[in-house]
Amino acid sequence: ASGSDENDVVVIGGGPGGYVAAIKASQLGLKTTCIEKRGTLGGTCLNVGCIPSKALLHSSHMYHEAKHAFANHGVKVSSVEVDLAAMMAQKDKAVSNLTKGIEGLFKKNKVNYVKGYGKFVSPSEVSVDTVDGGNTVVKGKHIIIATGSDVKSLPGVTIDEKKIVSSTGALALTEIPKRLVVIGAGYIGLEMGSVWGRLGSEVTVVEFASEIVPTMDAEIRKQFQRSLQKQGMKFQLKTKVVGVDTSGDGVKLTLEPAAGGDQTTLETDVVLVSAGRTPFTAGLGLDKIGVETDKIGRILVNERFATNVSGVYAIGDVIPGPMLAHKAEEDGVACVEYIAGKVGHVDYDKVPGVVYTTPEVAYVGKTEEQVKELGVEYRVGKFPFMANSRAKAIDNADGLVKILAEKETDKILGVHIMAPNAGELIHEAAIALQYDASSEDIARVCHAHPTMSEAVKEAAMATYDKPIHI
Ligand code: FAD
């Protein structure tokens, strides 16, 4: 179908921001077209991000558990081996099932889907070079830019997706490297480092800053780093990469202390560059219509996701805010609600963050450092999983729940969880924060026994009173 008839809404980009916006717009009765250049829907998240990484994290975790944990539970396995090709095939199957699923949702919701590269010719017209070699012009009253982000490169480090890989290459290695160096200790680097570490690689994480995952509460971060180190991950913090030599069999990195000083070398087989992501607007023709961006190329929008150009909006990774799939989805829904004359809202202070390693770390709201900066008096309630009966029953008790609440009102300010399933546990905290709940509100909710969630209840009790089980 060509998109040449006028649409109410045209979305450029079919990632979690774009495809969700398109479906929502159609559900609200707006005639909608979504343009995607990749050939499949779901964007970075589904094709080369959230989904394939979680598939490999799960598969590698199963292998690691079979090798190292089953025996503790009286389950004997005689030989445990990795079939990397089969592991990759399961990941690819998960991705392709889900991308096709979104095409199905487009059909169901009557979203017109144009496969090709979109480029503004005016604020209401997008010229699309279609994947089959043609060209079509798609017109719309409202155009939403949802073009997402791309891997940020490091000066002097050329990604070849073989020896020097981005996260995309790290999701598709054909051999388990003996040694892997990860540049950048953000969540993507730690997740991919965990995958290959579990499968047998010696993993060293090199990070310029003095700490890993800068958005994390410092106390949780320390315990998290210790846990990763116990699993064999090595860290070289406050270190910068100043040279890369790929002329030999492997890769020779030249490192230097971040503050300057003597250089050292580090030899490895594969290097993963995961030093952040950058907004993607190449070839979109933003200059042509005069859309404003900031210094790092993010599109500037107001609280209705409108850019400075009338009728043009932007959502997701291409605008400021947490670069996360669920945030992009929320943006998409709120943006379309405004276009349809309703009211939308996204609170970036209440977007949960999850690192899907073992243990997982999940958080929502403020860190203790942020609360201190605010200058509010606060209380901290903590509960370790060592004292949680379910965690002990399953022999998986590394971690804790930490709740920060305002001293005077007991209002919850932030919740931080390190646990095997922290990414699932965090949502009662997200709801509590959304409804301005106090920690006593959580503590007085009956939680089922025996569950890991009881640790959230007990941490809540510990902020204004005493927990029972410690
Ligand atoms: P994108 O998903 O980047 O989608 C943009 C789409 O627009 C792309 O498909 C692109 O091809 C298309 N496009 C761009 N320009 C044009 C054009 N001119 N014409 C047509 N199409 C165009 N987030 C989480 O929340 N949880 C996770 O566990 C998680 N894991 C991740 C793991 C990895 C390895 C990576 C790399 C990212 C991960 N993320 C995760 C981040 C998440 O993928 C992004 O935040 C999310 O995809 C942003 O959504 P988006 O719709 O803004 O952009």
Short mmCIF file of C-alpha atoms and ligand atoms in Angstrom, two decimals:
data_model
loop_
_atom_site.label_atom_id
_atom_site.label_comp_id
_atom_site.label_asym_id
_atom_site.label_seq_id
_atom_site.Cartn_x
_atom_site.Cartn_y
_atom_site.Cartn_z
CA ALA A 1 0.00 0.00 0.00
CA SER A 2 1.31 3.46 -0.76
CA GLY A 3 0.95 6.13 1.82
CA SER A 4 0.17 8.84 -0.69
CA ASP A 5 -3.30 9.61 0.68
CA GLU A 6 -3.19 12.14 3.48
CA ASN A 7 -2.76 10.60 6.94
CA ASP A 8 -3.67 12.07 10.30
CA VAL A 9 -0.45 10.68 11.72
CA VAL A 10 2.78 9.54 10.06
CA VAL A 11 5.37 7.85 12.26
CA ILE A 12 8.99 7.62 11.07
CA GLY A 13 10.61 4.61 12.76
CA GLY A 14 9.04 1.32 13.85
CA GLY A 15 10.80 0.80 17.19
CA PRO A 16 9.03 0.61 20.58
CA GLY A 17 8.36 4.35 20.43
CA GLY A 18 7.17 4.41 16.82
CA TYR A 19 5.18 1.19 16.54
CA VAL A 20 3.37 1.80 19.83
CA ALA A 21 2.54 5.38 18.77
CA ALA A 22 1.21 4.08 15.43
CA ILE A 23 -1.01 1.43 17.03
CA LYS A 24 -2.31 3.87 19.65
CA ALA A 25 -3.04 6.53 16.99
CA SER A 26 -5.04 4.04 14.97
CA GLN A 27 -6.89 2.89 18.08
CA LEU A 28 -7.86 6.53 18.67
CA GLY A 29 -9.39 6.64 15.19
CA LEU A 30 -6.57 8.48 13.40
CA LYS A 31 -5.51 7.40 9.93
CA THR A 32 -1.91 6.28 10.47
CA THR A 33 1.14 5.24 8.47
CA CYS A 34 4.41 3.95 9.96
CA ILE A 35 7.64 4.11 7.93
CA GLU A 36 10.50 1.75 8.86
CA LYS A 37 13.74 1.28 6.94
CA ARG A 38 14.99 -1.92 8.62
CA GLY A 39 12.66 -4.33 6.85
CA THR A 40 11.34 -5.59 10.20
CA LEU A 41 9.43 -3.81 12.96
CA GLY A 42 10.43 -3.49 16.62
CA GLY A 43 13.45 -1.22 16.19
CA THR A 44 16.70 -1.55 18.10
CA CYS A 45 14.93 -3.12 21.08
CA LEU A 46 13.41 -6.08 19.33
CA ASN A 47 15.97 -6.68 16.59
CA VAL A 48 19.34 -5.98 18.23
CA GLY A 49 18.64 -4.86 21.81
CA CYS A 50 16.34 -5.81 24.68
CA ILE A 51 14.94 -9.03 23.26
CA PRO A 52 17.98 -10.84 21.77
CA SER A 53 20.06 -9.84 24.81
CA LYS A 54 17.47 -11.27 27.21
CA ALA A 55 17.27 -14.46 25.12
CA LEU A 56 21.05 -14.95 25.39
CA LEU A 57 21.10 -13.95 29.06
CA HIS A 58 18.53 -16.64 29.78
CA SER A 59 20.24 -19.35 27.70
CA SER A 60 23.69 -18.61 29.11
CA HIS A 61 22.22 -18.56 32.63
CA MET A 62 20.72 -22.03 32.08
CA TYR A 63 24.12 -23.35 31.00
CA HIS A 64 25.88 -21.73 33.93
CA GLU A 65 23.33 -23.05 36.43
CA ALA A 66 23.52 -26.56 34.97
CA LYS A 67 27.28 -26.44 35.32
CA HIS A 68 27.62 -24.77 38.69
CA ALA A 69 24.33 -24.82 40.62
CA PHE A 70 22.34 -27.95 39.79
CA ALA A 71 24.53 -30.19 41.97
CA ASN A 72 23.71 -28.08 45.07
CA HIS A 73 20.07 -28.97 44.48
CA GLY A 74 20.74 -32.69 44.05
CA VAL A 75 20.37 -32.61 40.29
CA LYS A 76 23.18 -34.55 38.67
CA VAL A 77 24.12 -33.87 35.07
CA SER A 78 26.98 -35.80 33.53
CA SER A 79 28.11 -33.54 30.74
CA VAL A 80 27.02 -30.01 30.03
CA GLU A 81 28.01 -28.43 26.75
CA VAL A 82 27.23 -25.31 24.81
CA ASP A 83 25.87 -25.56 21.28
CA LEU A 84 26.37 -21.91 20.37
CA ALA A 85 24.67 -22.20 16.97
CA ALA A 86 21.54 -23.65 18.60
CA MET A 87 21.62 -20.94 21.27
CA MET A 88 21.79 -18.25 18.58
CA ALA A 89 19.03 -19.96 16.60
CA GLN A 90 16.68 -19.87 19.61
CA LYS A 91 17.45 -16.15 20.03
CA ASP A 92 16.81 -15.50 16.31
CA LYS A 93 13.53 -17.41 16.47
CA ALA A 94 12.36 -15.34 19.43
CA VAL A 95 13.21 -12.12 17.57
CA SER A 96 11.56 -13.10 14.30
CA ASN A 97 8.38 -14.35 16.03
CA LEU A 98 8.07 -11.05 17.86
CA THR A 99 8.80 -8.80 14.86
CA LYS A 100 6.20 -10.70 12.83
CA GLY A 101 3.83 -10.34 15.76
CA ILE A 102 4.04 -6.55 15.45
CA GLU A 103 3.26 -6.76 11.73
CA GLY A 104 0.17 -8.72 12.80
CA LEU A 105 -0.74 -6.00 15.30
CA PHE A 106 -0.38 -3.39 12.53
CA LYS A 107 -2.83 -5.34 10.35
CA LYS A 108 -5.24 -5.84 13.22
CA ASN A 109 -5.17 -2.14 14.06
CA LYS A 110 -5.17 -0.99 10.40
CA VAL A 111 -1.84 0.81 10.58
CA ASN A 112 -0.44 1.32 7.08
CA TYR A 113 3.18 0.06 6.99
CA VAL A 114 5.69 1.47 4.48
CA LYS A 115 9.07 -0.25 4.35
CA GLY A 116 11.76 2.25 3.48
CA TYR A 117 13.99 5.19 4.43
CA GLY A 118 12.00 8.33 5.26
CA LYS A 119 13.22 11.86 4.58
CA PHE A 120 11.36 15.13 5.16
CA VAL A 121 10.56 17.17 2.07
CA SER A 122 8.29 19.51 4.03
CA PRO A 123 6.84 19.50 7.57
CA SER A 124 3.88 17.46 6.26
CA GLU A 125 5.52 15.29 3.58
CA VAL A 126 7.99 12.44 3.88
CA SER A 127 9.71 11.02 0.84
CA VAL A 128 10.41 7.30 1.28
CA ASP A 129 13.01 5.30 -0.64
CA THR A 130 11.31 1.95 -0.31
CA VAL A 131 13.23 -1.27 0.34
CA ASP A 132 12.10 -2.63 -3.04
CA GLY A 133 13.90 0.23 -4.81
CA GLY A 134 10.94 2.56 -5.40
CA ASN A 135 9.95 5.91 -3.95
CA THR A 136 6.72 7.16 -2.47
CA VAL A 137 5.69 10.37 -0.75
CA VAL A 138 3.73 9.95 2.48
CA LYS A 139 1.70 12.94 3.63
CA GLY A 140 0.43 13.59 7.14
CA LYS A 141 -1.11 16.32 9.28
CA HIS A 142 1.08 15.23 12.17
CA ILE A 143 4.49 13.62 11.76
CA ILE A 144 6.20 11.83 14.65
CA ILE A 145 9.95 11.29 14.51
CA ALA A 146 10.79 8.00 16.26
CA THR A 147 14.12 7.22 14.62
CA GLY A 148 15.80 6.06 17.83
CA SER A 149 19.49 5.76 18.47
CA ASP A 150 22.65 4.11 17.26
CA VAL A 151 25.88 2.82 18.82
CA LYS A 152 28.21 5.62 19.91
CA SER A 153 31.66 5.07 18.44
CA LEU A 154 34.90 5.78 20.28
CA PRO A 155 37.54 7.95 18.61
CA GLY A 156 40.24 5.74 17.11
CA VAL A 157 38.31 2.49 17.62
CA THR A 158 36.87 1.13 14.38
CA ILE A 159 34.03 -1.34 14.81
CA ASP A 160 34.36 -4.26 12.33
CA GLU A 161 31.73 -6.44 14.10
CA LYS A 162 34.27 -9.29 14.21
CA LYS A 163 37.15 -8.47 16.54
CA ILE A 164 35.86 -5.06 17.58
CA VAL A 165 32.13 -5.40 18.01
CA SER A 166 29.20 -3.23 19.00
CA SER A 167 26.35 -4.73 21.04
CA THR A 168 24.92 -5.92 17.70
CA GLY A 169 28.06 -7.96 16.95
CA ALA A 170 28.23 -9.18 20.55
CA LEU A 171 24.74 -10.68 20.09
CA ALA A 172 25.91 -12.71 17.10
CA LEU A 173 29.45 -14.00 17.78
CA THR A 174 29.99 -17.38 16.11
CA GLU A 175 32.60 -18.55 18.61
CA ILE A 176 33.01 -18.08 22.35
CA PRO A 177 36.01 -15.76 22.68
CA LYS A 178 38.67 -16.88 25.17
CA ARG A 179 39.04 -13.28 26.31
CA LEU A 180 36.59 -10.39 25.97
CA VAL A 181 37.22 -6.76 26.86
CA VAL A 182 34.14 -4.62 27.34
CA ILE A 183 34.69 -0.87 26.98
CA GLY A 184 32.04 0.89 29.06
CA ALA A 185 30.45 -0.38 32.30
CA GLY A 186 26.86 0.60 31.52
CA TYR A 187 24.05 -1.94 31.63
CA ILE A 188 24.52 -3.08 28.02
CA GLY A 189 28.23 -3.84 28.58
CA LEU A 190 27.55 -5.68 31.85
CA GLU A 191 24.71 -7.72 30.35
CA MET A 192 26.71 -8.77 27.28
CA GLY A 193 29.81 -9.32 29.44
CA SER A 194 27.71 -11.63 31.64
CA VAL A 195 26.48 -13.63 28.64
CA TRP A 196 29.98 -14.39 27.38
CA GLY A 197 31.44 -14.73 30.87
CA ARG A 198 28.91 -17.46 31.69
CA LEU A 199 29.76 -19.23 28.45
CA GLY A 200 33.45 -19.26 29.41
CA SER A 201 35.11 -16.01 28.26
CA GLU A 202 37.47 -14.19 30.61
CA VAL A 203 35.79 -10.79 30.79
CA THR A 204 37.49 -7.49 31.65
CA VAL A 205 35.43 -4.32 31.80
CA VAL A 206 37.32 -1.08 31.15
CA GLU A 207 35.56 2.08 32.26
CA PHE A 208 36.63 5.73 32.18
CA ALA A 209 34.50 6.74 35.19
CA SER A 210 35.27 5.70 38.76
CA GLU A 211 32.11 3.58 38.97
CA ILE A 212 29.91 1.20 37.01
CA VAL A 213 26.29 2.06 35.95
CA PRO A 214 26.29 5.73 37.01
CA THR A 215 22.48 5.91 37.45
CA MET A 216 22.54 3.29 40.23
CA ASP A 217 22.37 3.94 44.00
CA ALA A 218 26.00 3.86 45.23
CA GLU A 219 25.44 1.33 48.03
CA ILE A 220 23.66 -1.11 45.70
CA ARG A 221 26.27 -0.52 43.02
CA LYS A 222 29.08 -1.58 45.38
CA GLN A 223 27.35 -4.85 46.28
CA PHE A 224 26.47 -5.42 42.63
CA GLN A 225 30.06 -4.95 41.49
CA ARG A 226 31.26 -7.33 44.22
CA SER A 227 28.75 -9.92 43.02
CA LEU A 228 29.91 -9.59 39.40
CA GLN A 229 33.54 -9.87 40.52
CA LYS A 230 32.71 -13.06 42.43
CA GLN A 231 31.40 -14.43 39.14
CA GLY A 232 34.79 -13.73 37.59
CA MET A 233 34.23 -10.38 35.87
CA LYS A 234 37.26 -8.10 36.18
CA PHE A 235 37.04 -4.32 36.32
CA GLN A 236 39.54 -1.64 35.35
CA LEU A 237 37.82 1.58 36.37
CA LYS A 238 39.16 5.14 35.92
CA THR A 239 40.89 3.87 32.79
CA LYS A 240 40.79 5.08 29.22
CA VAL A 241 41.55 3.25 26.00
CA VAL A 242 44.10 5.26 24.03
CA GLY A 243 45.13 2.77 21.35
CA VAL A 244 43.85 -0.30 19.54
CA ASP A 245 46.04 -2.64 17.50
CA THR A 246 44.25 -5.34 15.51
CA SER A 247 47.21 -6.33 13.32
CA GLY A 248 47.95 -9.59 15.18
CA ASP A 249 45.67 -12.57 15.90
CA GLY A 250 43.81 -10.82 18.65
CA VAL A 251 43.54 -7.21 19.75
CA LYS A 252 46.09 -5.24 21.76
CA LEU A 253 44.63 -2.33 23.69
CA THR A 254 46.71 0.49 25.10
CA LEU A 255 45.25 1.80 28.34
CA GLU A 256 46.00 4.86 30.41
CA PRO A 257 44.68 6.02 33.79
CA ALA A 258 41.77 8.46 33.20
CA ALA A 259 43.72 11.15 35.05
CA GLY A 260 46.82 10.53 32.92
CA GLY A 261 49.91 8.47 33.77
CA ASP A 262 51.77 5.37 32.66
CA GLN A 263 50.34 3.36 29.80
CA THR A 264 49.70 -0.39 30.01
CA THR A 265 48.64 -2.93 27.41
CA LEU A 266 45.80 -5.42 27.56
CA GLU A 267 45.57 -8.30 25.09
CA THR A 268 42.26 -9.84 24.17
CA ASP A 269 40.43 -11.71 21.42
CA VAL A 270 37.29 -9.60 21.10
CA VAL A 271 36.50 -6.03 22.18
CA LEU A 272 32.93 -4.88 22.80
CA VAL A 273 32.46 -1.13 22.48
CA SER A 274 29.51 -0.20 24.70
CA ALA A 275 30.23 3.39 25.59
CA GLY A 276 26.71 4.69 25.12
CA ARG A 277 24.24 5.38 22.35
CA THR A 278 23.65 8.44 20.25
CA PRO A 279 20.41 9.80 18.71
CA PHE A 280 19.93 8.72 15.09
CA THR A 281 18.71 11.33 12.60
CA ALA A 282 21.04 10.73 9.62
CA GLY A 283 19.45 11.36 6.24
CA LEU A 284 16.18 12.50 7.80
CA GLY A 285 16.39 16.03 6.44
CA LEU A 286 15.91 17.80 9.77
CA ASP A 287 17.82 20.89 8.52
CA LYS A 288 15.53 21.09 5.54
CA ILE A 289 12.48 21.75 7.73
CA GLY A 290 14.41 23.45 10.57
CA VAL A 291 13.88 21.05 13.50
CA GLU A 292 15.98 22.11 16.51
CA THR A 293 18.41 19.71 18.16
CA ASP A 294 20.74 20.06 21.15
CA LYS A 295 24.56 19.79 21.16
CA ILE A 296 24.50 15.99 21.13
CA GLY A 297 21.92 15.76 18.36
CA ARG A 298 18.81 15.06 20.44
CA ILE A 299 15.60 16.60 19.08
CA LEU A 300 14.18 19.21 21.44
CA VAL A 301 10.49 18.89 22.32
CA ASN A 302 8.01 20.46 24.73
CA GLU A 303 5.85 18.55 27.23
CA ARG A 304 3.53 17.58 24.36
CA PHE A 305 6.44 16.08 22.39
CA ALA A 306 6.09 18.87 19.80
CA THR A 307 9.26 20.17 18.14
CA ASN A 308 9.73 23.83 17.17
CA VAL A 309 8.21 22.99 13.75
CA SER A 310 4.42 22.97 13.80
CA GLY A 311 2.96 19.49 13.19
CA VAL A 312 6.28 17.70 13.80
CA TYR A 313 6.80 15.69 17.02
CA ALA A 314 9.57 13.45 18.39
CA ILE A 315 9.63 10.57 20.91
CA GLY A 316 11.90 7.85 22.31
CA ASP A 317 15.70 7.60 22.17
CA VAL A 318 15.94 10.53 19.75
CA ILE A 319 14.82 13.04 22.44
CA PRO A 320 16.28 13.74 25.93
CA GLY A 321 15.34 11.37 28.78
CA PRO A 322 16.20 7.78 29.75
CA MET A 323 17.12 5.78 26.61
CA LEU A 324 14.85 2.84 27.39
CA ALA A 325 12.21 0.95 25.42
CA HIS A 326 9.42 1.38 27.98
CA LYS A 327 10.08 5.11 28.16
CA ALA A 328 9.87 5.30 24.35
CA GLU A 329 6.52 3.48 24.48
CA GLU A 330 5.14 5.86 27.11
CA ASP A 331 6.31 8.83 25.00
CA GLY A 332 4.55 7.35 21.98
CA VAL A 333 1.21 6.93 23.73
CA ALA A 334 1.30 10.37 25.38
CA CYS A 335 2.33 12.13 22.15
CA VAL A 336 -0.55 10.55 20.22
CA GLU A 337 -3.02 11.31 23.01
CA TYR A 338 -2.10 15.01 22.71
CA ILE A 339 -2.51 14.86 18.93
CA ALA A 340 -5.97 13.32 19.42
CA GLY A 341 -6.92 16.20 21.72
CA LYS A 342 -6.56 14.23 24.96
CA VAL A 343 -4.05 14.65 27.75
CA GLY A 344 -0.95 12.47 27.99
CA HIS A 345 1.77 12.39 30.61
CA VAL A 346 5.13 10.73 31.18
CA ASP A 347 7.09 11.27 34.39
CA TYR A 348 10.76 10.58 33.63
CA ASP A 349 11.51 10.48 37.37
CA LYS A 350 9.37 7.35 37.68
CA VAL A 351 10.76 5.28 34.82
CA PRO A 352 12.15 2.02 36.27
CA GLY A 353 15.65 0.95 35.27
CA VAL A 354 16.66 -2.72 35.21
CA VAL A 355 20.01 -4.41 34.66
CA TYR A 356 19.26 -8.00 33.64
CA THR A 357 22.40 -9.65 35.00
CA THR A 358 22.58 -12.20 37.83
CA PRO A 359 21.52 -10.92 40.26
CA GLU A 360 19.34 -8.34 38.53
CA VAL A 361 19.35 -4.77 39.77
CA ALA A 362 16.19 -2.69 39.44
CA TYR A 363 15.37 0.77 40.66
CA VAL A 364 12.76 3.47 40.44
CA GLY A 365 12.77 7.02 41.80
CA LYS A 366 15.71 8.67 43.50
CA THR A 367 19.05 7.25 44.62
CA GLU A 368 20.29 8.07 48.12
CA GLU A 369 22.82 10.47 46.57
CA GLN A 370 20.01 12.31 44.73
CA VAL A 371 17.91 12.50 47.90
CA LYS A 372 20.88 14.00 49.78
CA GLU A 373 21.32 16.56 47.02
CA LEU A 374 17.65 17.52 47.33
CA GLY A 375 18.29 18.31 50.97
CA VAL A 376 15.18 16.49 52.28
CA GLU A 377 15.43 14.58 55.53
CA TYR A 378 14.93 10.91 54.81
CA ARG A 379 14.92 7.43 56.28
CA VAL A 380 16.35 4.27 54.79
CA GLY A 381 14.72 0.87 55.19
CA LYS A 382 16.71 -2.16 54.08
CA PHE A 383 16.05 -5.86 54.01
CA PRO A 384 18.56 -8.50 52.82
CA PHE A 385 17.40 -11.55 50.86
CA MET A 386 19.54 -13.61 53.30
CA ALA A 387 16.60 -13.14 55.68
CA ASN A 388 13.89 -13.92 53.10
CA SER A 389 12.56 -17.45 53.35
CA ARG A 390 11.87 -17.95 49.64
CA ALA A 391 15.37 -16.78 48.67
CA LYS A 392 16.86 -19.18 51.24
CA ALA A 393 14.60 -22.03 50.08
CA ILE A 394 15.87 -21.70 46.51
CA ASP A 395 19.47 -21.02 47.61
CA ASN A 396 19.59 -17.67 45.82
CA ALA A 397 19.85 -14.98 48.48
CA ASP A 398 22.43 -12.55 47.11
CA GLY A 399 20.92 -9.06 47.31
CA LEU A 400 18.68 -6.66 49.19
CA VAL A 401 15.81 -4.20 49.00
CA LYS A 402 16.49 -0.58 49.92
CA ILE A 403 13.70 1.97 50.31
CA LEU A 404 14.20 5.70 50.76
CA ALA A 405 11.31 7.59 52.32
CA GLU A 406 10.83 11.20 53.35
CA LYS A 407 11.34 11.44 57.13
CA GLU A 408 8.42 13.71 57.88
CA THR A 409 5.72 12.16 55.69
CA ASP A 410 7.10 8.64 55.04
CA LYS A 411 6.46 9.27 51.31
CA ILE A 412 8.52 6.89 49.17
CA LEU A 413 11.30 8.66 47.24
CA GLY A 414 13.17 5.74 45.71
CA VAL A 415 13.34 1.95 45.73
CA HIS A 416 16.39 -0.14 44.81
CA ILE A 417 16.40 -3.91 44.53
CA MET A 418 19.19 -6.38 43.86
CA ALA A 419 17.75 -9.89 43.48
CA PRO A 420 17.49 -12.67 40.89
CA ASN A 421 14.09 -11.33 39.77
CA ALA A 422 14.47 -7.65 40.73
CA GLY A 423 13.14 -6.56 37.31
CA GLU A 424 9.76 -8.09 38.19
CA LEU A 425 9.80 -7.10 41.89
CA ILE A 426 10.28 -3.40 41.13
CA HIS A 427 6.77 -2.77 39.83
CA GLU A 428 4.96 -2.61 43.15
CA ALA A 429 7.44 0.13 43.98
CA ALA A 430 6.72 1.85 40.65
CA ILE A 431 3.00 1.84 41.44
CA ALA A 432 3.64 3.08 44.99
CA LEU A 433 5.75 5.96 43.66
CA GLN A 434 3.18 6.83 41.00
CA TYR A 435 0.47 7.10 43.67
CA ASP A 436 2.69 9.04 46.11
CA ALA A 437 2.39 6.17 48.58
CA SER A 438 4.16 6.05 51.94
CA SER A 439 6.33 3.10 52.86
CA GLU A 440 3.71 2.17 55.46
CA ASP A 441 1.22 1.81 52.58
CA ILE A 442 3.41 -0.96 51.13
CA ALA A 443 4.08 -2.51 54.53
CA ARG A 444 0.38 -2.82 55.32
CA VAL A 445 -0.42 -4.61 52.05
CA CYS A 446 -0.68 -8.37 52.62
CA HIS A 447 2.12 -10.02 50.60
CA ALA A 448 1.95 -13.75 49.80
CA HIS A 449 4.29 -16.11 51.59
CA PRO A 450 6.82 -17.37 50.71
CA THR A 451 7.75 -14.84 48.02
CA MET A 452 10.71 -12.60 47.30
CA SER A 453 8.20 -9.73 47.34
CA GLU A 454 7.99 -10.08 51.12
CA ALA A 455 11.45 -8.49 51.23
CA VAL A 456 9.92 -5.33 49.71
CA LYS A 457 7.28 -5.31 52.45
CA GLU A 458 9.90 -5.82 55.17
CA ALA A 459 12.17 -3.09 53.77
CA ALA A 460 9.12 -0.80 53.84
CA MET A 461 8.52 -1.74 57.50
CA ALA A 462 12.16 -0.94 58.21
CA THR A 463 11.83 2.68 57.06
CA TYR A 464 9.27 3.80 59.66
CA ASP A 465 9.34 0.91 62.15
CA LYS A 466 11.08 -2.46 62.51
CA PRO A 467 11.02 -5.44 60.16
CA ILE A 468 9.94 -8.80 61.63
CA HIS A 469 12.44 -11.26 60.20
CA ILE A 470 15.76 -9.62 60.97
P1 FAD B 1 14.64 2.41 18.08
O1 FAD B 1 14.26 1.17 18.77
O2 FAD B 1 16.08 2.67 17.86
O3 FAD B 1 13.85 2.40 16.71
C1 FAD B 1 14.03 3.36 15.72
C2 FAD B 1 13.71 2.75 14.38
O4 FAD B 1 13.67 3.79 13.42
C3 FAD B 1 14.78 1.78 13.90
O5 FAD B 1 14.21 0.52 13.61
C4 FAD B 1 15.34 2.43 12.64
O6 FAD B 1 15.65 1.49 11.62
C5 FAD B 1 14.19 3.33 12.20
N1 FAD B 1 14.62 4.51 11.44
C6 FAD B 1 15.58 5.41 11.76
N2 FAD B 1 15.64 6.38 10.85
C7 FAD B 1 14.70 6.10 9.92
C8 FAD B 1 14.27 6.75 8.73
N3 FAD B 1 14.81 7.91 8.34
N4 FAD B 1 13.28 6.18 8.02
C9 FAD B 1 12.70 5.02 8.42
N5 FAD B 1 13.06 4.38 9.54
C10 FAD B 1 14.04 4.91 10.28
N6 FAD B 1 15.90 -0.89 26.70
C11 FAD B 1 15.12 -1.39 27.67
O7 FAD B 1 14.17 -0.72 28.08
N7 FAD B 1 15.34 -2.63 28.19
C12 FAD B 1 16.36 -3.40 27.79
O8 FAD B 1 16.55 -4.52 28.29
C13 FAD B 1 17.22 -2.91 26.78
N8 FAD B 1 18.26 -3.66 26.34
C14 FAD B 1 19.02 -3.16 25.33
C15 FAD B 1 20.09 -3.95 24.89
C16 FAD B 1 20.89 -3.51 23.86
C17 FAD B 1 22.01 -4.37 23.38
C18 FAD B 1 20.62 -2.24 23.25
C19 FAD B 1 21.45 -1.75 22.11
C20 FAD B 1 19.57 -1.45 23.69
C21 FAD B 1 18.77 -1.90 24.74
N9 FAD B 1 17.71 -1.14 25.22
C22 FAD B 1 16.93 -1.62 26.23
C23 FAD B 1 17.41 0.22 24.71
C24 FAD B 1 16.24 0.17 23.73
O9 FAD B 1 16.56 -0.69 22.68
C25 FAD B 1 15.92 1.56 23.21
O10 FAD B 1 15.73 2.45 24.29
C26 FAD B 1 14.65 1.56 22.36
O11 FAD B 1 14.78 0.68 21.28
C27 FAD B 1 14.32 2.97 21.85
O12 FAD B 1 13.17 2.92 21.08
P2 FAD B 1 12.90 3.93 19.88
O13 FAD B 1 11.60 3.53 19.30
O14 FAD B 1 13.07 5.32 20.37
O15 FAD B 1 14.08 3.71 18.84
#
